């Protein structure tokens, strides 16, 4: 498992899709481990330090992107409204299917 997971980790680019996938894989691993084998060894904690660092770097990039975008969205909307953008482009529904 270690070698193939390491290859996966090093293939992850700084993109929303890749980093979201990494986050979901970690979530799946830890939730399954907690439910089905809580006393088992944490295989991800046993990865080599450079690989764990890469995981932290990618997840940190992802977090920064999400927080930065969430912070900028209202500011961009305010500026667009001031510049005359139509209300439908400003007051966006939370779901694209609303």
PDB file of N, CA, C and O in Angstrom, residues 11-87:
ATOM      1  N   UNK A  11       1.760  12.463  -7.364  1.00  0.00           N
ATOM      2  CA  UNK A  11       1.105  12.827  -8.631  1.00  0.00           C
ATOM      3  C   UNK A  11       0.124  13.984  -8.445  1.00  0.00           C
ATOM      4  O   UNK A  11      -0.351  14.550  -9.438  1.00  0.00           O
ATOM      5  N   UNK A  12      -0.168  14.358  -7.224  1.00  0.00           N
ATOM      6  CA  UNK A  12      -1.173  15.383  -6.947  1.00  0.00           C
ATOM      7  C   UNK A  12      -0.624  16.767  -7.275  1.00  0.00           C
ATOM      8  O   UNK A  12       0.422  17.170  -6.779  1.00  0.00           O
ATOM      9  N   UNK A  13      -1.354  17.456  -8.135  1.00  0.00           N
ATOM     10  CA  UNK A  13      -0.995  18.819  -8.521  1.00  0.00           C
ATOM     11  C   UNK A  13      -1.720  19.815  -7.624  1.00  0.00           C
ATOM     12  O   UNK A  13      -2.640  19.458  -6.896  1.00  0.00           O
ATOM     13  N   UNK A  14      -1.307  21.066  -7.708  1.00  0.00           N
ATOM     14  CA  UNK A  14      -2.003  22.130  -6.990  1.00  0.00           C
ATOM     15  C   UNK A  14      -3.237  22.516  -7.793  1.00  0.00           C
ATOM     16  O   UNK A  14      -3.250  23.511  -8.517  1.00  0.00           O
ATOM     17  N   UNK A  15      -4.265  21.703  -7.665  1.00  0.00           N
ATOM     18  CA  UNK A  15      -5.544  21.972  -8.321  1.00  0.00           C
ATOM     19  C   UNK A  15      -6.652  21.593  -7.349  1.00  0.00           C
ATOM     20  O   UNK A  15      -6.459  20.744  -6.470  1.00  0.00           O
ATOM     21  N   UNK A  16      -7.804  22.231  -7.514  1.00  0.00           N
ATOM     22  CA  UNK A  16      -8.931  21.916  -6.641  1.00  0.00           C
ATOM     23  C   UNK A  16      -9.286  20.438  -6.730  1.00  0.00           C
ATOM     24  O   UNK A  16      -9.534  19.787  -5.724  1.00  0.00           O
ATOM     25  N   UNK A  17      -9.328  19.905  -7.941  1.00  0.00           N
ATOM     26  CA  UNK A  17      -9.733  18.510  -8.129  1.00  0.00           C
ATOM     27  C   UNK A  17      -8.766  17.553  -7.437  1.00  0.00           C
ATOM     28  O   UNK A  17      -9.204  16.654  -6.714  1.00  0.00           O
ATOM     29  N   UNK A  18      -7.475  17.728  -7.667  1.00  0.00           N
ATOM     30  CA  UNK A  18      -6.495  16.832  -7.068  1.00  0.00           C
ATOM     31  C   UNK A  18      -6.509  16.921  -5.545  1.00  0.00           C
ATOM     32  O   UNK A  18      -6.510  15.896  -4.852  1.00  0.00           O
ATOM     33  N   UNK A  19      -6.500  18.137  -5.027  1.00  0.00           N
ATOM     34  CA  UNK A  19      -6.432  18.315  -3.579  1.00  0.00           C
ATOM     35  C   UNK A  19      -7.729  17.898  -2.888  1.00  0.00           C
ATOM     36  O   UNK A  19      -7.699  17.342  -1.789  1.00  0.00           O
ATOM     37  N   UNK A  20      -8.861  18.127  -3.538  1.00  0.00           N
ATOM     38  CA  UNK A  20     -10.136  17.645  -3.007  1.00  0.00           C
ATOM     39  C   UNK A  20     -10.114  16.121  -2.946  1.00  0.00           C
ATOM     40  O   UNK A  20     -10.519  15.521  -1.948  1.00  0.00           O
ATOM     41  N   UNK A  21      -9.620  15.489  -3.997  1.00  0.00           N
ATOM     42  CA  UNK A  21      -9.518  14.027  -4.011  1.00  0.00           C
ATOM     43  C   UNK A  21      -8.627  13.505  -2.905  1.00  0.00           C
ATOM     44  O   UNK A  21      -8.952  12.512  -2.247  1.00  0.00           O
ATOM     45  N   UNK A  22      -7.500  14.160  -2.676  1.00  0.00           N
ATOM     46  CA  UNK A  22      -6.611  13.769  -1.584  1.00  0.00           C
ATOM     47  C   UNK A  22      -7.328  13.878  -0.250  1.00  0.00           C
ATOM     48  O   UNK A  22      -7.286  12.963   0.570  1.00  0.00           O
ATOM     49  N   UNK A  23      -7.997  15.006  -0.040  1.00  0.00           N
ATOM     50  CA  UNK A  23      -8.727  15.218   1.217  1.00  0.00           C
ATOM     51  C   UNK A  23      -9.782  14.128   1.422  1.00  0.00           C
ATOM     52  O   UNK A  23      -9.924  13.587   2.512  1.00  0.00           O
ATOM     53  N   UNK A  24     -10.502  13.790   0.372  1.00  0.00           N
ATOM     54  CA  UNK A  24     -11.534  12.758   0.468  1.00  0.00           C
ATOM     55  C   UNK A  24     -10.922  11.383   0.706  1.00  0.00           C
ATOM     56  O   UNK A  24     -11.479  10.574   1.458  1.00  0.00           O
ATOM     57  N   UNK A  25      -9.777  11.100   0.101  1.00  0.00           N
ATOM     58  CA  UNK A  25      -9.106   9.826   0.355  1.00  0.00           C
ATOM     59  C   UNK A  25      -8.663   9.706   1.802  1.00  0.00           C
ATOM     60  O   UNK A  25      -8.821   8.653   2.423  1.00  0.00           O
ATOM     61  N   UNK A  26      -8.111  10.794   2.347  1.00  0.00           N
ATOM     62  CA  UNK A  26      -7.706  10.774   3.754  1.00  0.00           C
ATOM     63  C   UNK A  26      -8.930  10.613   4.655  1.00  0.00           C
ATOM     64  O   UNK A  26      -8.900   9.848   5.622  1.00  0.00           O
ATOM     65  N   UNK A  27     -10.007  11.325   4.344  1.00  0.00           N
ATOM     66  CA  UNK A  27     -11.240  11.195   5.108  1.00  0.00           C
ATOM     67  C   UNK A  27     -11.743   9.750   5.077  1.00  0.00           C
ATOM     68  O   UNK A  27     -12.086   9.172   6.106  1.00  0.00           O
ATOM     69  N   UNK A  28     -11.767   9.162   3.896  1.00  0.00           N
ATOM     70  CA  UNK A  28     -12.225   7.777   3.763  1.00  0.00           C
ATOM     71  C   UNK A  28     -11.360   6.810   4.546  1.00  0.00           C
ATOM     72  O   UNK A  28     -11.867   5.906   5.213  1.00  0.00           O
ATOM     73  N   UNK A  29     -10.059   6.997   4.458  1.00  0.00           N
ATOM     74  CA  UNK A  29      -9.142   6.112   5.176  1.00  0.00           C
ATOM     75  C   UNK A  29      -9.378   6.195   6.682  1.00  0.00           C
ATOM     76  O   UNK A  29      -9.552   5.174   7.348  1.00  0.00           O
ATOM     77  N   UNK A  30      -9.382   7.421   7.219  1.00  0.00           N
ATOM     78  CA  UNK A  30      -9.489   7.561   8.667  1.00  0.00           C
ATOM     79  C   UNK A  30     -10.873   7.205   9.194  1.00  0.00           C
ATOM     80  O   UNK A  30     -11.004   6.631  10.276  1.00  0.00           O
ATOM     81  N   UNK A  31     -11.922   7.495   8.447  1.00  0.00           N
ATOM     82  CA  UNK A  31     -13.255   7.125   8.933  1.00  0.00           C
ATOM     83  C   UNK A  31     -13.445   5.611   8.890  1.00  0.00           C
ATOM     84  O   UNK A  31     -14.029   5.028   9.809  1.00  0.00           O
ATOM     85  N   UNK A  32     -12.936   4.960   7.856  1.00  0.00           N
ATOM     86  CA  UNK A  32     -13.026   3.501   7.778  1.00  0.00           C
ATOM     87  C   UNK A  32     -12.183   2.853   8.865  1.00  0.00           C
ATOM     88  O   UNK A  32     -12.622   1.906   9.532  1.00  0.00           O
ATOM     89  N   UNK A  33     -10.986   3.368   9.065  1.00  0.00           N
ATOM     90  CA  UNK A  33     -10.105   2.828  10.103  1.00  0.00           C
ATOM     91  C   UNK A  33     -10.744   2.973  11.479  1.00  0.00           C
ATOM     92  O   UNK A  33     -10.727   2.049  12.286  1.00  0.00           O
ATOM     93  N   UNK A  34     -11.335   4.140  11.760  1.00  0.00           N
ATOM     94  CA  UNK A  34     -11.963   4.373  13.062  1.00  0.00           C
ATOM     95  C   UNK A  34     -13.145   3.433  13.277  1.00  0.00           C
ATOM     96  O   UNK A  34     -13.383   2.980  14.396  1.00  0.00           O
ATOM     97  N   UNK A  35     -13.870   3.154  12.214  1.00  0.00           N
ATOM     98  CA  UNK A  35     -15.057   2.315  12.334  1.00  0.00           C
ATOM     99  C   UNK A  35     -14.722   0.831  12.404  1.00  0.00           C
ATOM    100  O   UNK A  35     -15.302   0.092  13.176  1.00  0.00           O
ATOM    101  N   UNK A  36     -13.796   0.380  11.572  1.00  0.00           N
ATOM    102  CA  UNK A  36     -13.577  -1.052  11.419  1.00  0.00           C
ATOM    103  C   UNK A  36     -12.301  -1.585  12.067  1.00  0.00           C
ATOM    104  O   UNK A  36     -12.214  -2.782  12.348  1.00  0.00           O
ATOM    105  N   UNK A  37     -11.325  -0.735  12.292  1.00  0.00           N
ATOM    106  CA  UNK A  37     -10.062  -1.223  12.874  1.00  0.00           C
ATOM    107  C   UNK A  37      -9.408  -0.139  13.715  1.00  0.00           C
ATOM    108  O   UNK A  37      -8.278   0.272  13.455  1.00  0.00           O
ATOM    109  N   UNK A  38     -10.098   0.344  14.750  1.00  0.00           N
ATOM    110  CA  UNK A  38      -9.559   1.472  15.524  1.00  0.00           C
ATOM    111  C   UNK A  38      -8.229   1.187  16.218  1.00  0.00           C
ATOM    112  O   UNK A  38      -7.472   2.108  16.463  1.00  0.00           O
ATOM    113  N   UNK A  39      -7.945  -0.060  16.497  1.00  0.00           N
ATOM    114  CA  UNK A  39      -6.690  -0.388  17.180  1.00  0.00           C
ATOM    115  C   UNK A  39      -5.546  -0.653  16.203  1.00  0.00           C
ATOM    116  O   UNK A  39      -4.413  -0.883  16.627  1.00  0.00           O
ATOM    117  N   UNK A  40      -5.817  -0.587  14.921  1.00  0.00           N
ATOM    118  CA  UNK A  40      -4.780  -0.885  13.935  1.00  0.00           C
ATOM    119  C   UNK A  40      -3.781   0.265  13.825  1.00  0.00           C
ATOM    120  O   UNK A  40      -4.060   1.403  14.196  1.00  0.00           O
ATOM    121  N   UNK A  41      -2.629  -0.068  13.274  1.00  0.00           N
ATOM    122  CA  UNK A  41      -1.593   0.940  13.066  1.00  0.00           C
ATOM    123  C   UNK A  41      -2.050   1.938  12.002  1.00  0.00           C
ATOM    124  O   UNK A  41      -2.736   1.571  11.046  1.00  0.00           O
ATOM    125  N   UNK A  42      -1.681   3.171  12.192  1.00  0.00           N
ATOM    126  CA  UNK A  42      -2.005   4.219  11.211  1.00  0.00           C
ATOM    127  C   UNK A  42      -0.973   4.142  10.094  1.00  0.00           C
ATOM    128  O   UNK A  42       0.151   4.617  10.221  1.00  0.00           O
ATOM    129  N   UNK A  43      -1.378   3.556   8.971  1.00  0.00           N
ATOM    130  CA  UNK A  43      -0.445   3.364   7.856  1.00  0.00           C
ATOM    131  C   UNK A  43       0.011   4.683   7.253  1.00  0.00           C
ATOM    132  O   UNK A  43       1.145   4.794   6.782  1.00  0.00           O
ATOM    133  N   UNK A  44      -0.861   5.683   7.255  1.00  0.00           N
ATOM    134  CA  UNK A  44      -0.469   6.970   6.678  1.00  0.00           C
ATOM    135  C   UNK A  44       0.560   7.685   7.551  1.00  0.00           C
ATOM    136  O   UNK A  44       1.422   8.393   7.033  1.00  0.00           O
ATOM    137  N   UNK A  45       0.499   7.495   8.845  1.00  0.00           N
ATOM    138  CA  UNK A  45       1.496   8.092   9.732  1.00  0.00           C
ATOM    139  C   UNK A  45       2.862   7.435   9.543  1.00  0.00           C
ATOM    140  O   UNK A  45       3.877   8.015   9.926  1.00  0.00           O
ATOM    141  N   UNK A  46       2.878   6.253   8.953  1.00  0.00           N
ATOM    142  CA  UNK A  46       4.130   5.538   8.731  1.00  0.00           C
ATOM    143  C   UNK A  46       4.765   5.857   7.372  1.00  0.00           C
ATOM    144  O   UNK A  46       5.842   5.363   7.058  1.00  0.00           O
ATOM    145  N   UNK A  47       4.104   6.705   6.589  1.00  0.00           N
ATOM    146  CA  UNK A  47       4.707   7.108   5.314  1.00  0.00           C
ATOM    147  C   UNK A  47       5.998   7.885   5.575  1.00  0.00           C
ATOM    148  O   UNK A  47       6.142   8.522   6.620  1.00  0.00           O
ATOM    149  N   UNK A  48       6.912   7.889   4.635  1.00  0.00           N
ATOM    150  CA  UNK A  48       8.150   8.656   4.808  1.00  0.00           C
ATOM    151  C   UNK A  48       7.839  10.151   5.009  1.00  0.00           C
ATOM    152  O   UNK A  48       6.854  10.671   4.472  1.00  0.00           O
ATOM    153  N   UNK A  49       8.683  10.805   5.762  1.00  0.00           N
ATOM    154  CA  UNK A  49       8.483  12.222   6.088  1.00  0.00           C
ATOM    155  C   UNK A  49       8.286  13.099   4.847  1.00  0.00           C
ATOM    156  O   UNK A  49       7.402  13.956   4.839  1.00  0.00           O
ATOM    157  N   UNK A  50       9.063  12.924   3.767  1.00  0.00           N
ATOM    158  CA  UNK A  50       8.837  13.770   2.595  1.00  0.00           C
ATOM    159  C   UNK A  50       7.435  13.591   1.993  1.00  0.00           C
ATOM    160  O   UNK A  50       6.834  14.545   1.519  1.00  0.00           O
ATOM    161  N   UNK A  51       6.922  12.381   2.034  1.00  0.00           N
ATOM    162  CA  UNK A  51       5.587  12.118   1.514  1.00  0.00           C
ATOM    163  C   UNK A  51       4.528  12.777   2.406  1.00  0.00           C
ATOM    164  O   UNK A  51       3.591  13.402   1.896  1.00  0.00           O
ATOM    165  N   UNK A  52       4.676  12.654   3.707  1.00  0.00           N
ATOM    166  CA  UNK A  52       3.734  13.313   4.631  1.00  0.00           C
ATOM    167  C   UNK A  52       3.801  14.832   4.454  1.00  0.00           C
ATOM    168  O   UNK A  52       2.782  15.511   4.478  1.00  0.00           O
ATOM    169  N   UNK A  53       5.007  15.362   4.254  1.00  0.00           N
ATOM    170  CA  UNK A  53       5.165  16.805   4.006  1.00  0.00           C
ATOM    171  C   UNK A  53       4.428  17.223   2.734  1.00  0.00           C
ATOM    172  O   UNK A  53       3.790  18.260   2.689  1.00  0.00           O
ATOM    173  N   UNK A  54       4.512  16.396   1.709  1.00  0.00           N
ATOM    174  CA  UNK A  54       3.825  16.685   0.447  1.00  0.00           C
ATOM    175  C   UNK A  54       2.307  16.723   0.674  1.00  0.00           C
ATOM    176  O   UNK A  54       1.618  17.587   0.139  1.00  0.00           O
ATOM    177  N   UNK A  55       1.789  15.797   1.478  1.00  0.00           N
ATOM    178  CA  UNK A  55       0.355  15.791   1.796  1.00  0.00           C
ATOM    179  C   UNK A  55      -0.015  17.090   2.494  1.00  0.00           C
ATOM    180  O   UNK A  55      -0.991  17.749   2.121  1.00  0.00           O
ATOM    181  N   UNK A  56       0.757  17.477   3.480  1.00  0.00           N
ATOM    182  CA  UNK A  56       0.481  18.711   4.222  1.00  0.00           C
ATOM    183  C   UNK A  56       0.560  19.920   3.289  1.00  0.00           C
ATOM    184  O   UNK A  56      -0.286  20.818   3.346  1.00  0.00           O
ATOM    185  N   UNK A  57       1.554  19.953   2.419  1.00  0.00           N
ATOM    186  CA  UNK A  57       1.689  21.069   1.478  1.00  0.00           C
ATOM    187  C   UNK A  57       0.471  21.177   0.570  1.00  0.00           C
ATOM    188  O   UNK A  57      -0.069  22.265   0.373  1.00  0.00           O
ATOM    189  N   UNK A  58       0.044  20.053   0.022  1.00  0.00           N
ATOM    190  CA  UNK A  58      -1.104  20.091  -0.887  1.00  0.00           C
ATOM    191  C   UNK A  58      -2.387  20.467  -0.152  1.00  0.00           C
ATOM    192  O   UNK A  58      -3.176  21.261  -0.656  1.00  0.00           O
ATOM    193  N   UNK A  59      -2.600  19.907   1.033  1.00  0.00           N
ATOM    194  CA  UNK A  59      -3.807  20.246   1.793  1.00  0.00           C
ATOM    195  C   UNK A  59      -3.767  21.685   2.279  1.00  0.00           C
ATOM    196  O   UNK A  59      -4.806  22.350   2.331  1.00  0.00           O
ATOM    197  N   UNK A  60      -2.598  22.200   2.600  1.00  0.00           N
ATOM    198  CA  UNK A  60      -2.465  23.601   3.002  1.00  0.00           C
ATOM    199  C   UNK A  60      -2.770  24.525   1.831  1.00  0.00           C
ATOM    200  O   UNK A  60      -3.450  25.542   1.984  1.00  0.00           O
ATOM    201  N   UNK A  61      -2.278  24.162   0.638  1.00  0.00           N
ATOM    202  CA  UNK A  61      -2.586  24.948  -0.555  1.00  0.00           C
ATOM    203  C   UNK A  61      -4.091  24.973  -0.793  1.00  0.00           C
ATOM    204  O   UNK A  61      -4.673  26.021  -1.056  1.00  0.00           O
ATOM    205  N   UNK A  62      -4.708  23.803  -0.673  1.00  0.00           N
ATOM    206  CA  UNK A  62      -6.153  23.682  -0.886  1.00  0.00           C
ATOM    207  C   UNK A  62      -6.922  24.540   0.117  1.00  0.00           C
ATOM    208  O   UNK A  62      -7.828  25.280  -0.254  1.00  0.00           O
ATOM    209  N   UNK A  63      -6.538  24.465   1.380  1.00  0.00           N
ATOM    210  CA  UNK A  63      -7.207  25.264   2.408  1.00  0.00           C
ATOM    211  C   UNK A  63      -7.046  26.756   2.105  1.00  0.00           C
ATOM    212  O   UNK A  63      -7.995  27.527   2.203  1.00  0.00           O
ATOM    213  N   UNK A  64      -5.838  27.172   1.757  1.00  0.00           N
ATOM    214  CA  UNK A  64      -5.594  28.577   1.456  1.00  0.00           C
ATOM    215  C   UNK A  64      -6.474  29.025   0.296  1.00  0.00           C
ATOM    216  O   UNK A  64      -7.067  30.105   0.334  1.00  0.00           O
ATOM    217  N   UNK A  65      -6.561  28.212  -0.745  1.00  0.00           N
ATOM    218  CA  UNK A  65      -7.390  28.552  -1.893  1.00  0.00           C
ATOM    219  C   UNK A  65      -8.857  28.701  -1.487  1.00  0.00           C
ATOM    220  O   UNK A  65      -9.511  29.675  -1.869  1.00  0.00           O
ATOM    221  N   UNK A  66      -9.382  27.743  -0.741  1.00  0.00           N
ATOM    222  CA  UNK A  66     -10.784  27.797  -0.326  1.00  0.00           C
ATOM    223  C   UNK A  66     -11.066  29.023   0.531  1.00  0.00           C
ATOM    224  O   UNK A  66     -12.046  29.738   0.303  1.00  0.00           O
ATOM    225  N   UNK A  67     -10.213  29.266   1.509  1.00  0.00           N
ATOM    226  CA  UNK A  67     -10.426  30.410   2.398  1.00  0.00           C
ATOM    227  C   UNK A  67     -10.270  31.726   1.655  1.00  0.00           C
ATOM    228  O   UNK A  67     -11.034  32.665   1.870  1.00  0.00           O
ATOM    229  N   UNK A  68      -9.310  31.804   0.767  1.00  0.00           N
ATOM    230  CA  UNK A  68      -9.087  33.022   0.004  1.00  0.00           C
ATOM    231  C   UNK A  68     -10.270  33.295  -0.925  1.00  0.00           C
ATOM    232  O   UNK A  68     -10.741  34.424  -1.021  1.00  0.00           O
ATOM    233  N   UNK A  69     -10.750  32.259  -1.584  1.00  0.00           N
ATOM    234  CA  UNK A  69     -11.902  32.436  -2.466  1.00  0.00           C
ATOM    235  C   UNK A  69     -13.147  32.817  -1.675  1.00  0.00           C
ATOM    236  O   UNK A  69     -13.915  33.687  -2.106  1.00  0.00           O
ATOM    237  N   UNK A  70     -13.364  32.184  -0.534  1.00  0.00           N
ATOM    238  CA  UNK A  70     -14.535  32.508   0.292  1.00  0.00           C
ATOM    239  C   UNK A  70     -14.466  33.952   0.780  1.00  0.00           C
ATOM    240  O   UNK A  70     -15.477  34.650   0.849  1.00  0.00           O
ATOM    241  N   UNK A  71     -13.275  34.412   1.091  1.00  0.00           N
ATOM    242  CA  UNK A  71     -13.091  35.787   1.551  1.00  0.00           C
ATOM    243  C   UNK A  71     -13.287  36.784   0.409  1.00  0.00           C
ATOM    244  O   UNK A  71     -13.867  37.852   0.584  1.00  0.00           O
ATOM    245  N   UNK A  72     -12.823  36.426  -0.768  1.00  0.00           N
ATOM    246  CA  UNK A  72     -12.887  37.341  -1.904  1.00  0.00           C
ATOM    247  C   UNK A  72     -14.261  37.420  -2.565  1.00  0.00           C
ATOM    248  O   UNK A  72     -14.595  38.433  -3.171  1.00  0.00           O
ATOM    249  N   UNK A  73     -15.063  36.373  -2.454  1.00  0.00           N
ATOM    250  CA  UNK A  73     -16.345  36.346  -3.152  1.00  0.00           C
ATOM    251  C   UNK A  73     -17.231  37.541  -2.817  1.00  0.00           C
ATOM    252  O   UNK A  73     -17.702  38.227  -3.731  1.00  0.00           O
ATOM    253  N   UNK A  74     -17.469  37.864  -1.537  1.00  0.00           N
ATOM    254  CA  UNK A  74     -18.316  39.023  -1.249  1.00  0.00           C
ATOM    255  C   UNK A  74     -17.697  40.345  -1.729  1.00  0.00           C
ATOM    256  O   UNK A  74     -18.412  41.232  -2.198  1.00  0.00           O
ATOM    257  N   UNK A  75     -16.395  40.450  -1.629  1.00  0.00           N
ATOM    258  CA  UNK A  75     -15.726  41.678  -2.071  1.00  0.00           C
ATOM    259  C   UNK A  75     -15.861  41.843  -3.582  1.00  0.00           C
ATOM    260  O   UNK A  75     -16.142  42.935  -4.081  1.00  0.00           O
ATOM    261  N   UNK A  76     -15.667  40.780  -4.315  1.00  0.00           N
ATOM    262  CA  UNK A  76     -15.813  40.839  -5.771  1.00  0.00           C
ATOM    263  C   UNK A  76     -17.260  41.172  -6.145  1.00  0.00           C
ATOM    264  O   UNK A  76     -17.508  41.951  -7.058  1.00  0.00           O
ATOM    265  N   UNK A  77     -18.220  40.587  -5.444  1.00  0.00           N
ATOM    266  CA  UNK A  77     -19.635  40.865  -5.720  1.00  0.00           C
ATOM    267  C   UNK A  77     -19.942  42.342  -5.464  1.00  0.00           C
ATOM    268  O   UNK A  77     -20.635  42.986  -6.257  1.00  0.00           O
ATOM    269  N   UNK A  78     -19.425  42.864  -4.374  1.00  0.00           N
ATOM    270  CA  UNK A  78     -19.650  44.278  -4.051  1.00  0.00           C
ATOM    271  C   UNK A  78     -19.085  45.175  -5.148  1.00  0.00           C
ATOM    272  O   UNK A  78     -19.759  46.086  -5.633  1.00  0.00           O
ATOM    273  N   UNK A  79     -17.880  44.878  -5.582  1.00  0.00           N
ATOM    274  CA  UNK A  79     -17.255  45.704  -6.626  1.00  0.00           C
ATOM    275  C   UNK A  79     -17.980  45.574  -7.955  1.00  0.00           C
ATOM    276  O   UNK A  79     -18.140  46.550  -8.684  1.00  0.00           O
ATOM    277  N   UNK A  80     -18.440  44.368  -8.274  1.00  0.00           N
ATOM    278  CA  UNK A  80     -19.202  44.185  -9.516  1.00  0.00           C
ATOM    279  C   UNK A  80     -20.499  44.984  -9.461  1.00  0.00           C
ATOM    280  O   UNK A  80     -20.881  45.599 -10.459  1.00  0.00           O
ATOM    281  N   UNK A  81     -21.170  44.965  -8.302  1.00  0.00           N
ATOM    282  CA  UNK A  81     -22.420  45.725  -8.152  1.00  0.00           C
ATOM    283  C   UNK A  81     -22.150  47.214  -8.335  1.00  0.00           C
ATOM    284  O   UNK A  81     -22.903  47.907  -9.026  1.00  0.00           O
ATOM    285  N   UNK A  82     -21.081  47.696  -7.734  1.00  0.00           N
ATOM    286  CA  UNK A  82     -20.712  49.114  -7.888  1.00  0.00           C
ATOM    287  C   UNK A  82     -20.419  49.465  -9.338  1.00  0.00           C
ATOM    288  O   UNK A  82     -20.667  50.588  -9.778  1.00  0.00           O
ATOM    289  N   UNK A  83     -19.898  48.504 -10.082  1.00  0.00           N
ATOM    290  CA  UNK A  83     -19.544  48.742 -11.479  1.00  0.00           C
ATOM    291  C   UNK A  83     -20.707  48.461 -12.430  1.00  0.00           C
ATOM    292  O   UNK A  83     -20.533  48.472 -13.650  1.00  0.00           O
ATOM    293  N   UNK A  84     -21.889  48.181 -11.869  1.00  0.00           N
ATOM    294  CA  UNK A  84     -23.080  48.056 -12.693  1.00  0.00           C
ATOM    295  C   UNK A  84     -23.469  46.659 -13.124  1.00  0.00           C
ATOM    296  O   UNK A  84     -24.310  46.511 -14.023  1.00  0.00           O
ATOM    297  N   UNK A  85     -22.919  45.634 -12.520  1.00  0.00           N
ATOM    298  CA  UNK A  85     -23.286  44.264 -12.903  1.00  0.00           C
ATOM    299  C   UNK A  85     -24.751  43.994 -12.563  1.00  0.00           C
ATOM    300  O   UNK A  85     -25.282  44.510 -11.580  1.00  0.00           O
ATOM    301  N   UNK A  86     -25.399  43.166 -13.374  1.00  0.00           N
ATOM    302  CA  UNK A  86     -26.790  42.795 -13.136  1.00  0.00           C
ATOM    303  C   UNK A  86     -26.908  42.025 -11.822  1.00  0.00           C
ATOM    304  O   UNK A  86     -26.007  41.257 -11.451  1.00  0.00           O
ATOM    305  N   UNK A  87     -28.011  42.213 -11.133  1.00  0.00           N
ATOM    306  CA  UNK A  87     -28.239  41.573  -9.832  1.00  0.00           C
ATOM    307  C   UNK A  87     -28.133  40.051  -9.914  1.00  0.00           C
ATOM    308  O   UNK A  87     -27.683  39.401  -8.974  1.00  0.00           O
TER     309      UNK A  87
END
